[in-house]
Coordinates of C-alpha atoms in Angstrom, one line a residue:
X1 CA -46.9 21.5 -5.2
X2 CA -46.3 22.0 -8.9
X3 CA -48.2 23.9 -11.6
X4 CA -48.2 23.3 -15.3
X5 CA -46.3 26.5 -16.0
X6 CA -43.4 25.3 -13.9
X7 CA -43.3 21.9 -15.5
X8 CA -43.6 23.5 -19.0
X9 CA -40.7 25.9 -18.3
X10 CA -38.5 23.1 -17.1
X11 CA -39.5 20.8 -20.0
X12 CA -38.6 23.5 -22.5
X13 CA -35.3 24.1 -20.8
X14 CA -34.5 20.4 -20.9
X15 CA -35.5 20.3 -24.6
X16 CA -33.1 23.2 -25.3
X17 CA -30.2 21.4 -23.5
X18 CA -31.0 18.2 -25.3
X19 CA -31.0 19.9 -28.7
X20 CA -27.7 21.6 -27.8
X21 CA -26.2 18.1 -27.5
X22 CA -26.0 17.8 -23.7
X23 CA -25.9 13.9 -23.9
X24 CA -22.8 13.8 -26.0
X25 CA -24.0 10.6 -27.6
X26 CA -25.1 10.3 -31.2
X27 CA -27.6 7.4 -30.5
X28 CA -29.2 9.3 -27.6
X29 CA -29.4 12.6 -29.6
X30 CA -31.0 10.9 -32.6
X31 CA -33.4 8.5 -30.8
X32 CA -33.8 9.9 -27.3
X33 CA -37.0 11.3 -25.9
X34 CA -37.1 14.0 -23.2
X35 CA -39.6 12.9 -20.5
X36 CA -41.9 14.9 -18.3
X37 CA -40.0 16.7 -15.5
X38 CA -40.4 15.3 -12.0
X39 CA -40.0 17.6 -9.0
X40 CA -37.2 16.9 -6.5
X41 CA -38.4 17.8 -3.0
X42 CA -36.6 18.4 0.2
X43 CA -37.5 18.1 3.9
X44 CA -40.3 20.7 3.7
X45 CA -41.7 19.2 0.5
X46 CA -40.7 22.3 -1.3
X47 CA -39.3 21.9 -4.8
X48 CA -35.6 22.0 -4.7
X49 CA -35.0 20.9 -8.3
X50 CA -36.1 18.8 -11.2
X51 CA -35.3 15.4 -12.7
X52 CA -35.8 15.0 -16.4
X53 CA -35.3 11.5 -17.8
X54 CA -34.0 10.8 -21.3
X55 CA -35.3 7.6 -22.7
X56 CA -35.0 5.3 -25.7
X57 CA -37.8 2.8 -26.0
X58 CA -38.3 1.3 -22.5
X59 CA -34.9 2.3 -21.2
X60 CA -33.7 5.4 -19.4
X61 CA -30.4 6.4 -20.8
X62 CA -29.7 9.3 -18.6
X63 CA -31.2 12.3 -16.9
X64 CA -30.9 16.1 -16.4
X65 CA -30.9 17.5 -12.9
X66 CA -32.0 21.1 -12.9
X67 CA -32.2 23.6 -10.1
X68 CA -35.6 25.0 -9.2
X69 CA -34.7 28.1 -11.3
X70 CA -34.1 25.8 -14.3
X71 CA -30.3 26.1 -14.2
X72 CA -28.5 22.9 -15.2
X73 CA -26.9 21.1 -12.2
X74 CA -25.8 18.0 -14.1
X75 CA -26.4 15.5 -16.9
X76 CA -25.8 11.9 -15.9
X77 CA -25.8 8.9 -18.1
X78 CA -26.7 5.2 -17.5
X79 CA -24.9 4.2 -20.6
X80 CA -22.0 1.8 -20.2
X81 CA -20.6 2.5 -23.7
X82 CA -21.3 5.3 -26.2
X83 CA -23.8 4.3 -28.8
X84 CA -25.4 1.6 -26.8
X85 CA -28.4 1.3 -24.4
X86 CA -27.3 -2.2 -23.2
X87 CA -27.3 -2.2 -19.4
X88 CA -29.4 1.0 -19.2
X89 CA -32.2 0.5 -16.6
X90 CA -35.8 0.1 -17.4
X91 CA -37.4 3.5 -17.5
X92 CA -40.2 2.4 -15.1
X93 CA -37.6 2.0 -12.3
X94 CA -37.1 5.8 -12.4
X95 CA -40.3 7.2 -13.9
X96 CA -43.3 5.1 -12.8
X97 CA -44.7 5.7 -9.4
X98 CA -46.6 2.4 -9.4
X99 CA -43.4 0.4 -10.1
X100 CA -41.7 2.3 -7.3
X101 CA -44.5 1.7 -4.8
X102 CA -44.4 -2.0 -5.7
X103 CA -40.7 -2.1 -5.0
X104 CA -41.2 -0.4 -1.6
X105 CA -43.8 -3.1 -0.7
X106 CA -41.0 -5.7 -0.7
X107 CA -39.6 -4.0 2.5
X108 CA -42.9 -2.9 4.0
X109 CA -44.0 -4.6 7.2
X110 CA -47.5 -5.8 7.8
X111 CA -49.7 -3.0 9.2
X112 CA -47.6 -0.2 7.8
X113 CA -49.3 2.5 5.7
X114 CA -47.2 3.8 2.8
X115 CA -47.2 7.4 1.5
X116 CA -47.1 8.2 -2.1
X117 CA -43.6 8.2 -3.6
X118 CA -41.8 11.6 -3.9
X119 CA -38.5 12.1 -5.7
X120 CA -36.1 13.4 -3.0
X121 CA -32.6 12.5 -1.9
X122 CA -30.8 10.6 0.8
X123 CA -28.8 13.2 2.8
X124 CA -27.3 14.9 -0.3
X125 CA -29.0 16.3 -3.4
X126 CA -26.6 14.4 -5.5
X127 CA -28.0 11.1 -4.1
X128 CA -31.4 11.1 -5.8
X129 CA -33.9 8.6 -4.6
X130 CA -37.6 8.0 -4.5
X131 CA -38.8 8.3 -0.9
X132 CA -41.8 6.5 0.6
X133 CA -42.6 6.8 4.3
X134 CA -43.8 3.7 6.0
X135 CA -45.9 4.5 9.1
X136 CA -46.7 1.7 11.5
X137 CA -49.9 1.7 13.7
X138 CA -48.0 3.3 16.6
X139 CA -47.0 6.2 14.4
X140 CA -43.4 5.3 14.0
X141 CA -42.0 6.3 10.6
X142 CA -39.4 4.6 8.4
X143 CA -38.0 6.1 5.2
X144 CA -37.8 3.6 2.4
X145 CA -35.8 4.7 -0.7
X146 CA -35.8 3.4 -4.2
X147 CA -33.0 4.2 -6.7
X148 CA -33.4 2.3 -9.9
X149 CA -34.1 -1.3 -9.0
X150 CA -32.5 -1.0 -5.5
X151 CA -34.7 -0.6 -2.5
X152 CA -33.4 0.2 1.0
X153 CA -34.5 1.5 4.4
X154 CA -32.8 4.8 5.5
X155 CA -30.2 4.3 8.1
X156 CA -31.9 6.6 10.5
X157 CA -35.5 7.2 9.4
X158 CA -35.9 10.1 11.9
X159 CA -32.8 11.9 10.8
X160 CA -33.7 15.5 9.8
X161 CA -30.8 15.5 7.3
X162 CA -32.8 13.1 5.0
X163 CA -33.9 15.1 2.1
X164 CA -37.5 13.9 2.1
X165 CA -38.2 13.8 5.8
X166 CA -41.7 15.2 6.4

């Protein structure tokens, strides 16, 4: 799905934007770390964009969303106040697949098989969410999404408008 050259290109673009002051916050600019880019996939599992977390210690303070061609779509912050990481989510809620899978298990039903998490979106590319498909023994599929520490089942798991349907 991804190769190292793609990831490296996106990472360098994120570093460039970070150095240019995209966060607009002194604390984040001085102490923040640009994390490894994560591909955002759509219905066909093709890369539609990239998510690049910005962290301080164990917190994610914000993220860059880049198009597949590395153009900036947006920078979004989790900070409630400038100069503070209070209230910023734990980075693992957005960056760690094992944590995301464990959250999905809270909504999984006995007998369901879970796919590996992929970063996708729920209906609109602005609604980023980790997607895990839960497949029951009869082959029925449910889409389970994780956004931060919130886990939910898609309203219509067979809806082809769901970004990560596959």
